Coordinates of C-alpha atoms and ligand atoms in Angstrom, one line a residue:
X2 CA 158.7 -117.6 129.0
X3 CA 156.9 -114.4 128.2
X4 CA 155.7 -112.7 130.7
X5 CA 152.0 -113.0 132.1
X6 CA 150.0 -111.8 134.8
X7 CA 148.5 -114.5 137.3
X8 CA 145.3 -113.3 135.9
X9 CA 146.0 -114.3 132.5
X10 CA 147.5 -117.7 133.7
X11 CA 144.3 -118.6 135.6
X12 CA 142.4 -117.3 132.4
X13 CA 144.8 -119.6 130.0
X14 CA 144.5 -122.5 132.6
X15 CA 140.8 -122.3 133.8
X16 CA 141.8 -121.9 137.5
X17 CA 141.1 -120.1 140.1
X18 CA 142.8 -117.8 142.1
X19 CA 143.9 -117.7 146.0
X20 CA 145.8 -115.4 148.0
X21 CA 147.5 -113.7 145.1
X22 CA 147.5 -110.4 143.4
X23 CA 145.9 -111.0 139.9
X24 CA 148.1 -108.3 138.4
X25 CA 151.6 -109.5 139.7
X26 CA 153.2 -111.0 136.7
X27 CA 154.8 -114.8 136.2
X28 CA 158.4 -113.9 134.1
X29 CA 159.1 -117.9 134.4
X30 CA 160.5 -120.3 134.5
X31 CA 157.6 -122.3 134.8
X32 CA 159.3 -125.5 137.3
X33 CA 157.9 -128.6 138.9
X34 CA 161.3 -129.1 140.6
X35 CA 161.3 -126.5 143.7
X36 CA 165.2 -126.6 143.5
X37 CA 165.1 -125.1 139.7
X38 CA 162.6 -122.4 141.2
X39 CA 164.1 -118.9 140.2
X40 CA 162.6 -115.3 140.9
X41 CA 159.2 -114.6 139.2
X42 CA 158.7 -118.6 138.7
X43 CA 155.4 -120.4 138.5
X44 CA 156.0 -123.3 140.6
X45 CA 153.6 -126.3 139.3
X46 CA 152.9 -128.7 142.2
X47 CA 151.9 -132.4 141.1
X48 CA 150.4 -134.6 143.4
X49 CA 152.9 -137.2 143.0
X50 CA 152.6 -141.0 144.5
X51 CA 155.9 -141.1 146.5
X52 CA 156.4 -137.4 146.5
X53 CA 153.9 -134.7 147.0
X54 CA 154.7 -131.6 145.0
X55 CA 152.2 -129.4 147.1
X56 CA 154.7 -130.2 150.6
X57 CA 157.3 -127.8 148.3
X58 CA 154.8 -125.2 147.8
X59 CA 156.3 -122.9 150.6
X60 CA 159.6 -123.9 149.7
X61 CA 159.3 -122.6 146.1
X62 CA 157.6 -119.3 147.2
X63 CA 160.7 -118.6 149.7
X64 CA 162.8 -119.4 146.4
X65 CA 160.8 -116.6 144.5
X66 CA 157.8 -118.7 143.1
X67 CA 155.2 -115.7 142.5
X68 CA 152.4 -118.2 142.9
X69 CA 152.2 -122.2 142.4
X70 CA 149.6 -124.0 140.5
X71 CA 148.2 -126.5 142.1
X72 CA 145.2 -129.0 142.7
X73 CA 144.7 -127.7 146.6
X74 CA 145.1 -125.2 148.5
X75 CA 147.7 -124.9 150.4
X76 CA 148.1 -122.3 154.0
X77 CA 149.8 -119.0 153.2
X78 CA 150.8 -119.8 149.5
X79 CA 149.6 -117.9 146.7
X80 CA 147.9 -120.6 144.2
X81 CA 146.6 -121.2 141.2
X82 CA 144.2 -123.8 141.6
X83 CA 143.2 -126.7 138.7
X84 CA 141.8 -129.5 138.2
X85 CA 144.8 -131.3 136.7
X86 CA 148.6 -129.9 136.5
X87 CA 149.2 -131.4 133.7
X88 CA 146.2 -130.2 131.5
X89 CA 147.2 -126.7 132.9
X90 CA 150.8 -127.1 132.0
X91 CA 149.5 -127.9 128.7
X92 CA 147.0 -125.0 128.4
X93 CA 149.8 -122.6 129.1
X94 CA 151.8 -123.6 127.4
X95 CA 149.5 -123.0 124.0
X96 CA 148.9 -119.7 125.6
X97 CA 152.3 -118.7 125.3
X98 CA 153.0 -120.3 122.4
X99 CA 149.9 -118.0 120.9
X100 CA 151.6 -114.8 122.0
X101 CA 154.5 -115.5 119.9
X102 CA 153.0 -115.3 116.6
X103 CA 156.8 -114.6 115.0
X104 CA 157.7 -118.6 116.3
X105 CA 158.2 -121.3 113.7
X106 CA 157.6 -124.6 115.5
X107 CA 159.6 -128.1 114.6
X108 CA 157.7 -130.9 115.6
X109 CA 159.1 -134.5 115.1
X110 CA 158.5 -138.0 115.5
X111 CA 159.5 -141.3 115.3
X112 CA 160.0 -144.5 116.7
X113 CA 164.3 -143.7 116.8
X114 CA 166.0 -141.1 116.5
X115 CA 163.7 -138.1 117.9
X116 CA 165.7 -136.5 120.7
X117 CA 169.0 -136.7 118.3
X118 CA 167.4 -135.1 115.0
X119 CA 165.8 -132.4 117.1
X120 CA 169.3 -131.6 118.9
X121 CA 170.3 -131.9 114.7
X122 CA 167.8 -129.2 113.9
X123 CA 168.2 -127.1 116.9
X124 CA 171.9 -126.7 115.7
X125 CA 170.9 -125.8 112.2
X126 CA 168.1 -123.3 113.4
X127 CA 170.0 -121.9 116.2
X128 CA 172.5 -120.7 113.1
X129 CA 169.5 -118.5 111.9
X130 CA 167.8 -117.3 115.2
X131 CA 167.3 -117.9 118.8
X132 CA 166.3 -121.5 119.1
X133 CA 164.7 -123.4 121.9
X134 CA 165.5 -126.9 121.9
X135 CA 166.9 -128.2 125.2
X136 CA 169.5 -131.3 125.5
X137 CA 167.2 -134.6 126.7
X138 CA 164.3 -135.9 125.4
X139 CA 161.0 -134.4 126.7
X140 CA 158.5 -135.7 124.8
X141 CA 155.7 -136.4 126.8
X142 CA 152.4 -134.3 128.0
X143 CA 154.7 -133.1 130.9
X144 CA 158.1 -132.7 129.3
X145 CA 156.9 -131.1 125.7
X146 CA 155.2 -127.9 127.7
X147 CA 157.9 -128.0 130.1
X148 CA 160.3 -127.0 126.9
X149 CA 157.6 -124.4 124.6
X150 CA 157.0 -122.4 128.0
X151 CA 160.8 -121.7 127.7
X152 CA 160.3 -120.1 124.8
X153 CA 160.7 -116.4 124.9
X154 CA 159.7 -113.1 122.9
X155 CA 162.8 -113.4 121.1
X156 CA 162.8 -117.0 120.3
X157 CA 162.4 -117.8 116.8
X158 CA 162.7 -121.7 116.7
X159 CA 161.2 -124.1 118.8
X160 CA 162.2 -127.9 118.4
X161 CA 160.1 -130.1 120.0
X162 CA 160.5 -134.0 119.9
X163 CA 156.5 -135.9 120.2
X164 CA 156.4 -139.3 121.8
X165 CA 153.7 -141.7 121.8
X166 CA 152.5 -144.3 123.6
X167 CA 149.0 -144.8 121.8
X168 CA 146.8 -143.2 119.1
X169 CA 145.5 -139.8 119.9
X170 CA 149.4 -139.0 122.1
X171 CA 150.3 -136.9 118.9
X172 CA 147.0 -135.7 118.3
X173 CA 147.1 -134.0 122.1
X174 CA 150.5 -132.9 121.9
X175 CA 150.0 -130.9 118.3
X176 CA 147.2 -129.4 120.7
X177 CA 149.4 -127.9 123.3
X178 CA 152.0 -126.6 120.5
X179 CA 150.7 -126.7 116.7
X180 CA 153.7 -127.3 114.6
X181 CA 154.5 -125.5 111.6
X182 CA 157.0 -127.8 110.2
X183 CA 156.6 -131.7 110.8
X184 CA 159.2 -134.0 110.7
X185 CA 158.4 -137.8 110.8
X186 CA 161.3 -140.4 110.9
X187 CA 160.3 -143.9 110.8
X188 CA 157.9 -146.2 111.9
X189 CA 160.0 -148.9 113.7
X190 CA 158.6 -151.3 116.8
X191 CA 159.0 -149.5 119.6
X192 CA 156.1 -149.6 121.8
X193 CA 154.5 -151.6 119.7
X194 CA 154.0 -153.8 123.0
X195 CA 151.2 -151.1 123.7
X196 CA 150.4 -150.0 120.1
X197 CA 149.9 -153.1 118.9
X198 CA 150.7 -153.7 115.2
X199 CA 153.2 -151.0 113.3
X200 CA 150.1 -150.1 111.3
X201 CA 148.8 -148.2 114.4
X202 CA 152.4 -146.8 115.1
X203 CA 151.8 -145.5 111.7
X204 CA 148.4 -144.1 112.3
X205 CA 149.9 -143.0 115.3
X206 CA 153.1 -141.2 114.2
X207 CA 151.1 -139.6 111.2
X208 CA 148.6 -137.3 113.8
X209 CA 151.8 -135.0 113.5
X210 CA 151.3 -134.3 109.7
X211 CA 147.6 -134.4 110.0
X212 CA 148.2 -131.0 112.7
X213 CA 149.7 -129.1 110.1
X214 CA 148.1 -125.6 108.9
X215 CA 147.9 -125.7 104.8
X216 CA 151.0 -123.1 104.7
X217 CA 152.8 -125.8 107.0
X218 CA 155.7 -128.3 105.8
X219 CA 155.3 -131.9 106.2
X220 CA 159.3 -133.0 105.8
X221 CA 159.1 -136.7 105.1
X222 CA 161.2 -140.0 105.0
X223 CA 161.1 -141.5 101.0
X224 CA 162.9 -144.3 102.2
X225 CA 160.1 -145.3 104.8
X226 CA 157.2 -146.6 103.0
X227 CA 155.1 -146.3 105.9
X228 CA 156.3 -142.6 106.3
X229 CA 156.3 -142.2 102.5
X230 CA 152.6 -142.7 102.8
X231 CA 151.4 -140.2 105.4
X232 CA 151.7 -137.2 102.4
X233 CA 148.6 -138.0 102.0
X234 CA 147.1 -137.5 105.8
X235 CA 147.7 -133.4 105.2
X236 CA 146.9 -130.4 104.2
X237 CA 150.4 -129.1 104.1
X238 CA 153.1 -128.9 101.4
X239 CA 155.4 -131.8 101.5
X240 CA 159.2 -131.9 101.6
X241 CA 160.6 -136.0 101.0
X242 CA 163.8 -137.1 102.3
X243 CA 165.9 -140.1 101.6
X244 CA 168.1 -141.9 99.4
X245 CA 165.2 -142.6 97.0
X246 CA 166.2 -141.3 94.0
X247 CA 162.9 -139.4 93.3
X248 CA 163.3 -137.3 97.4
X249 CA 163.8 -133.6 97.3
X250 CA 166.5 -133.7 100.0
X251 CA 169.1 -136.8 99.2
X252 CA 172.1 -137.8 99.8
X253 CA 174.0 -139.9 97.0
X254 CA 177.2 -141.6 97.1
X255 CA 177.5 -142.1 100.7
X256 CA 180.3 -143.7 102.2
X257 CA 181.5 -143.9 106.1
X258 CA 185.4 -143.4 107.1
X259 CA 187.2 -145.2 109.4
X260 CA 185.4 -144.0 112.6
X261 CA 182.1 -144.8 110.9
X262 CA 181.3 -141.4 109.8
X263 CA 179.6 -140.9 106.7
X264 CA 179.9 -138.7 103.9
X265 CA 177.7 -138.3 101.2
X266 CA 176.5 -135.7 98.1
X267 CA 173.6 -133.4 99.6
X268 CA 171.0 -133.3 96.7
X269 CA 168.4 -130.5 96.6
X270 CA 166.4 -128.8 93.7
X271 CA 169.1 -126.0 94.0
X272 CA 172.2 -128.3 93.4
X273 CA 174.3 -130.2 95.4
X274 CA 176.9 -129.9 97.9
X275 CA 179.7 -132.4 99.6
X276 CA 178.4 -133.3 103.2
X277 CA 181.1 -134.2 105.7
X278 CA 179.8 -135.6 108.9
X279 CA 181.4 -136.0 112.2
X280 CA 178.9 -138.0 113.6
X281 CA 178.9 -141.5 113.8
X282 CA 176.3 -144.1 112.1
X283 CA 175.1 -145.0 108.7
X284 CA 171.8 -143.8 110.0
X285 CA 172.8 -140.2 110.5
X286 CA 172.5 -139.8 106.7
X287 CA 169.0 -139.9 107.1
X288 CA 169.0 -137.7 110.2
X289 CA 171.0 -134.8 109.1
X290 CA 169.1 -135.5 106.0
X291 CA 165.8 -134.1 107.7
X292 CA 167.3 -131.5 109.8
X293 CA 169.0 -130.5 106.2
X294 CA 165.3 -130.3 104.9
X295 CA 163.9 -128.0 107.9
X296 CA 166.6 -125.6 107.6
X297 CA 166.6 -125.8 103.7
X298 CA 162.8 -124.4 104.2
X299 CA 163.6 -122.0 106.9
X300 CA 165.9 -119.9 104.4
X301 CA 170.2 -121.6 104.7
X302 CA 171.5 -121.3 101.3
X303 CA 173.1 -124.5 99.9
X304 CA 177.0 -123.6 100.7
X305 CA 176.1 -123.1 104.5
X306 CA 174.0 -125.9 104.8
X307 CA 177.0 -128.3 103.6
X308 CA 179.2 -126.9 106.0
X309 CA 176.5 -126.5 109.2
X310 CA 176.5 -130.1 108.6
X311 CA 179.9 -131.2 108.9
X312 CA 179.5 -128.8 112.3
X313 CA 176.7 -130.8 114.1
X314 CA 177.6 -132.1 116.8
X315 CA 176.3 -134.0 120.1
X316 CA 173.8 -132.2 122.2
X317 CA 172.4 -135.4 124.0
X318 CA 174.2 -137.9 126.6
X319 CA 174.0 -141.5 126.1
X320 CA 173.7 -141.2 122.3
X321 CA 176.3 -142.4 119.8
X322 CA 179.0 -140.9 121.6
X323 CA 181.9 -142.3 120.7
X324 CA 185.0 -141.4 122.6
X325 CA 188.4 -142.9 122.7
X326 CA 190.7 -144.3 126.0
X327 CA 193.7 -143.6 126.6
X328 CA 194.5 -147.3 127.1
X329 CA 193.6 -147.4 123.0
X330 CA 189.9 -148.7 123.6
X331 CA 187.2 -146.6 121.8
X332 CA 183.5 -147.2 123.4
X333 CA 180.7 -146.6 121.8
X334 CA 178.1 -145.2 124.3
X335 CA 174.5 -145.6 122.5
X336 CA 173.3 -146.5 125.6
X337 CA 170.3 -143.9 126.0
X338 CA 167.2 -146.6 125.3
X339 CA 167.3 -149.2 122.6
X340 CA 164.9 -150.9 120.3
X341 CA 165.5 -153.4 117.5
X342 CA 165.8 -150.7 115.0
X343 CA 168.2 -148.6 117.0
X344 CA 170.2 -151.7 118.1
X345 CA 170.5 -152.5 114.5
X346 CA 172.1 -149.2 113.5
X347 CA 174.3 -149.1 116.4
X348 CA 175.5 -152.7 115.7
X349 CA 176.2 -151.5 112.1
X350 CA 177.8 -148.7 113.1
X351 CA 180.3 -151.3 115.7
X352 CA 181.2 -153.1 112.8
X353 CA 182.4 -149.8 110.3
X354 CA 184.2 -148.5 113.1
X355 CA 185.4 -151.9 114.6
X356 CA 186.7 -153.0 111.1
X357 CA 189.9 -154.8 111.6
X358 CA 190.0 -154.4 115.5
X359 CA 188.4 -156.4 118.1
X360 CA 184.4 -155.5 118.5
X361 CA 182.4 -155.9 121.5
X362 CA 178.8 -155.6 122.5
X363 CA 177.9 -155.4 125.8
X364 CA 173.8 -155.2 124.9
X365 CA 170.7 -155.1 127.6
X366 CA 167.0 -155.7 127.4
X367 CA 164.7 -153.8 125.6
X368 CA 161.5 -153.1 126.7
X369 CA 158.4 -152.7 125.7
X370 CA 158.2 -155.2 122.8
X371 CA 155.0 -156.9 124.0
X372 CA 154.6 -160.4 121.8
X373 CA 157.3 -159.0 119.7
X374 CA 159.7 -159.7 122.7
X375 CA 161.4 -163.0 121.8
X376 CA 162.0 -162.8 118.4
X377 CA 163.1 -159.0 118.5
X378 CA 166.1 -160.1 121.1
X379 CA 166.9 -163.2 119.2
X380 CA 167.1 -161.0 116.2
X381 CA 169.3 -158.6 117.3
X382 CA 171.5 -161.6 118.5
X383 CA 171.4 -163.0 115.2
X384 CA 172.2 -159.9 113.6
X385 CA 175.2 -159.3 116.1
X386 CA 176.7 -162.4 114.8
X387 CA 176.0 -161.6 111.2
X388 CA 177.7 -158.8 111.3
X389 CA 180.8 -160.6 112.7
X390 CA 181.1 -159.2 116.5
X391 CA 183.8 -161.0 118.3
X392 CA 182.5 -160.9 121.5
X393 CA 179.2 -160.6 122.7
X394 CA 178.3 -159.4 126.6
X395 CA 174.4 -160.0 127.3
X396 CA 173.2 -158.0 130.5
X397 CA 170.6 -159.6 132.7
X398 CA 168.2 -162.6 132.7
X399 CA 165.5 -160.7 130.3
X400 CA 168.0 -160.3 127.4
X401 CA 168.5 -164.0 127.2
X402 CA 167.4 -164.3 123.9
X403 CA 169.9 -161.8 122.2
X404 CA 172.4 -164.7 123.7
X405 CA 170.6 -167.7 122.1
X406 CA 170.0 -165.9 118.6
X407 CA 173.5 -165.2 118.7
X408 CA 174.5 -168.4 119.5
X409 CA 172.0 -170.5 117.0
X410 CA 174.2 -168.4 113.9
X411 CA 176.4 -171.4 113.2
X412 CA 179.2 -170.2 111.5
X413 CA 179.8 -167.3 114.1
X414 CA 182.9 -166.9 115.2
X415 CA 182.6 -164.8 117.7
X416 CA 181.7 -165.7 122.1
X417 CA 178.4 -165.0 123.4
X418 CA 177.5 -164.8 126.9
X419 CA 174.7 -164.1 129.3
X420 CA 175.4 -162.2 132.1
X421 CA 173.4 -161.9 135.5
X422 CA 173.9 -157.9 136.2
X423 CA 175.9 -154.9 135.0
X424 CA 178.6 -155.3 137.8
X425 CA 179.1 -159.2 136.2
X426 CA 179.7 -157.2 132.7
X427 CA 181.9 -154.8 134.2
X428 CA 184.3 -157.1 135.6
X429 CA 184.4 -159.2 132.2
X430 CA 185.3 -156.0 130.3
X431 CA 187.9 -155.1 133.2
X432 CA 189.6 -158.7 132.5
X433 CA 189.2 -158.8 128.6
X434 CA 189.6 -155.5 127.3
X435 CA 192.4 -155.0 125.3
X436 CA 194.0 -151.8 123.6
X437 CA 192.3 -151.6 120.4
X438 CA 189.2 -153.1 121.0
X439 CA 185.7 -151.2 119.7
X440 CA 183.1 -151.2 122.8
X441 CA 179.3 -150.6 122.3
X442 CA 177.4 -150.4 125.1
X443 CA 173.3 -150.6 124.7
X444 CA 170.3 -151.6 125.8
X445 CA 166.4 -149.9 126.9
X446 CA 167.0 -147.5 130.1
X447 CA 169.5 -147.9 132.7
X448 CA 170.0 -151.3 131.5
X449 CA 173.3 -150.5 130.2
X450 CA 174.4 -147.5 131.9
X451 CA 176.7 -148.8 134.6
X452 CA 178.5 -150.3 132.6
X453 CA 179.0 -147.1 130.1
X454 CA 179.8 -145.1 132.9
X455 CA 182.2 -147.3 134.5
X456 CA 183.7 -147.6 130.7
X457 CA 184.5 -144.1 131.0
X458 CA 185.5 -143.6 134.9
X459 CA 188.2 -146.8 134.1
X460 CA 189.4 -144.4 131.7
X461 CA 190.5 -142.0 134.2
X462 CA 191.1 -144.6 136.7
X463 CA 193.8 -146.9 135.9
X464 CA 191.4 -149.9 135.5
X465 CA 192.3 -149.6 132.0
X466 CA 193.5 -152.2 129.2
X467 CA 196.5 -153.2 128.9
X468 CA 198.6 -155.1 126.2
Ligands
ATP514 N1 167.1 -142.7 112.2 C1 167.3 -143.6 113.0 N2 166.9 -144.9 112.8 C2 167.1 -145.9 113.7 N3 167.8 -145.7 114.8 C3 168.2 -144.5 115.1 C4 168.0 -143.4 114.3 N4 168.6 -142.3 114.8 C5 169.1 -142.7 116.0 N5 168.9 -144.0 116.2 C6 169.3 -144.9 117.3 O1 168.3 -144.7 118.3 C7 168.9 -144.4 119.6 C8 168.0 -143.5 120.4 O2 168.0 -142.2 119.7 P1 167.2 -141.0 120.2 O3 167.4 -140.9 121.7 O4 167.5 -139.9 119.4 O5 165.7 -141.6 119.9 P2 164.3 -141.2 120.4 O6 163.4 -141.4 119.3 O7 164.4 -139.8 121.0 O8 164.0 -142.2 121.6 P3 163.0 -142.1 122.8 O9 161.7 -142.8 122.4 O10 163.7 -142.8 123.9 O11 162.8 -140.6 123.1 C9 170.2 -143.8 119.1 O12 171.1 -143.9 120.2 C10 170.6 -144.6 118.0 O13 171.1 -145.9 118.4
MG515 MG1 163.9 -139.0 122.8

């Protein structure tokens, strides 16, 4: 963070003052966790329900808080008092983010895909300049200016990934940290539990172009019609994406090797390039597609784009990582959050790297769906079989559905079955797997990520496959 006196703090946050000296600065970090407190921090204290951040307030100051912001006062502690933290958090943030006029900000979106573009982009943009775009995914109104107030005077880039729950989520967040460059993925299904229809996940998703200053760049998805159609919600130039023959940024003749990584001809107006990716999934054309597009505008030539490319990398746990055993099992860890869209590109990418080896999918609930529930487990069952996985592990009581559309595919090969926990799909794996076999592990949350972790500690362990 730059540095600010407490006096322009309470100014940027509309708060008031106690016990401190207005003129003593804040150098950051700005932390709500008192054990991440460092000298010159401004420790942010929210009244949670099981834990009250106000009880650390002296705790952080011993740790070299210089004041906390807070809704009351507490004895002895220099405050910064609010109304609401998190309004605050937000306000200083857009102070900060004001004071760095030199800053381009990445803002992206998307119903998948968000926290791995943005680690994408943040590897691209970190080749040009100092770039702020932290492993994880903080994309909410207390995780999105928890990551702009670690940008810096020297920080050029800041990535930021924009969740939404509901219409008006982008809207706020473009209002703590106006981007300069938009990205917008897809419009898929998740949370449509609470949006509704994807018609308001569009409307939704689309607030991010609509924040864009005319000399901004709204990079787009051709190949999503709902995305396709938000050019037309902004002011800003607009950059389209895709495999659609007419998008700026393409990527033609893509194929995926034997570890399911593609490859593909990087189109742009100033000529093409091979692209040689060492990430896994079909759907990482697209990805690297729009990073491609965002560094494109912020200056890489051609010949260093193609080869950043083939560079990138995983930032993010719990995402596509794909590591081999040493008992000659690969997994597949996707096992981050899942949706039908994401579970259909991790299934795909099972069967390009499972192709002539035994596949498994060990796949949990996802949440969220709302009325879409049902049919978008019994889908992804369905598709599982489709796509001709041999053995299919379904976590918990909820996911039941993924087991029946499975099942109902009649000329399936492959074994379904339901499971009651993690620890029951655990000790199948431990009596099934078999050097060779391809493991994907998935599902929303910690659904799944037992059983990825005890995938890789049985690595290590000696629990491993054998022949
Ligand atoms: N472009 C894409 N389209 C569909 N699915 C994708 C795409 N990119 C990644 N995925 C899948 O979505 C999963 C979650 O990816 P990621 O964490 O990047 O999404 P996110 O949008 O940040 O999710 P969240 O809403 O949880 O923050 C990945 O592990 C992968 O299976
Ligand atoms: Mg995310």
């Amino acid at each position: 963070m730059i540095a600010l006196t407490l006096a322009e703090v309470a100014e940027a946050v509309d708060g008031r003052l106690v016990a401190v000296d207005p003129t003593v600065s804040v150098t950051g970090p700005v932390e709500f966790d008192s054990r991440k407190v460092a000298p010159g921090a401004l420790f942010v204290a929210f009244p949670g329900e099981k834990v009250d951040g106000h009880d650390y307030a002296a705790t952080a100051i011993a740790s070299g808080a210089v004041a906390v912001l807070g809704t009351r006062e507490v004895p002895g502690v220099p405050m910064v008092l609010v109304a609401d933290a998190l309004t605050a958090m937000g306000r200083l943030a857009r102070a900060v983010v004001d004071r760095l006029p030199g800053l381009t900000v990445v803002g992206l979106t998307g119903s998948s895909g968000k926290t791995t573009t943005k680690d994408l982009i943040g590897q691209l943009t970190a080749r040009l300049g100092a770039t702020v775009a932290p492993p994880g995914s903080f994309n909410n109104e207390l995780g999105h200016p928890y990551t702009a107030l670690q940008a810096g005077p020297d920080t050029r880039y800041l990535v930021l990934e924009k969740g939404a729950r509901g219409v008006g989520h982008v809207r706020y967040l473009c209002e703590v940290v106006p981007p300069t460059i938009s990205v917008v993925l897809n419009v898929g299904t998740s949370h449509i539990g609470e949006f509704g229809s994807q018609e308001i996940i569009a409307l939704a998703k689309g607030e991010l172009v609509e924040a864009l200053p005319p000399d901004g760049l709204a990079v787009l998805n051709a190949d999503d019609p709902r995305v396709d159609a938000m050019a037309s919600r902004t002011r800003a130039r607009v950059v389209r994406y895709g495999e659609a023959p007419d998008a700026d940024v393409r990527a033609e003749d893509v194929t995926l090797d034997d570890r399911g990584r593609p490859s593909y001809t990087l189109v742009t107006p100033e000529g093409s390039a091979p692209v040689r990716l060492g990430l896994t999934g079909r759907h990482q054309v697209g990805n690297t597609l729009a990073a491609a597009a965002v560094a494109r505008e912020l200056g890489m030539p051609l010949a260093d784009l193609a080869t950043a490319l083939g560079a990138l990398g995983l930032v993010s746990t719990r995402r596509m990582d794909v590591f081999d055993r040493p008992d000659g099992v690969t997994v597949i860890d996707d096992s981050y959050n899942a949706n039908p869209a994401s579970m259909s590109v991790a299934l795909k990418a099972l069967a390009a790297l499972g192709r002539g080896r035994r596949t498994v999918a060990v796949l949990g609930y996802m949440a969220e769906l709302g009325p879409f529930e049902s049919d978008g487990h019994a889908e992804v069952g369905q598709l599982a079989a489709e796509l001709g996985v041999d053995r299919l592990l379904v976590v918990g009581e909820p996911a039941a559905p993924i087991h029946e559309g499975a099942t109902a595919v009649g000329n399936w090969g492959g074994e379904s079955v339901l499971l009651t926990d993690q620890a029951a799909a655990i000790e199948v794996l431990r009596g099934e797997l078999r050097p060779g076999d391809v493991v994907l592990v998935k599902g929303s949350r910690y659904r799944t990520w037992e059983v990825a972790d005890a995938l890789r500690a049985d690595a290590s362990s000696g629990n491993g496959a054998t022949a």
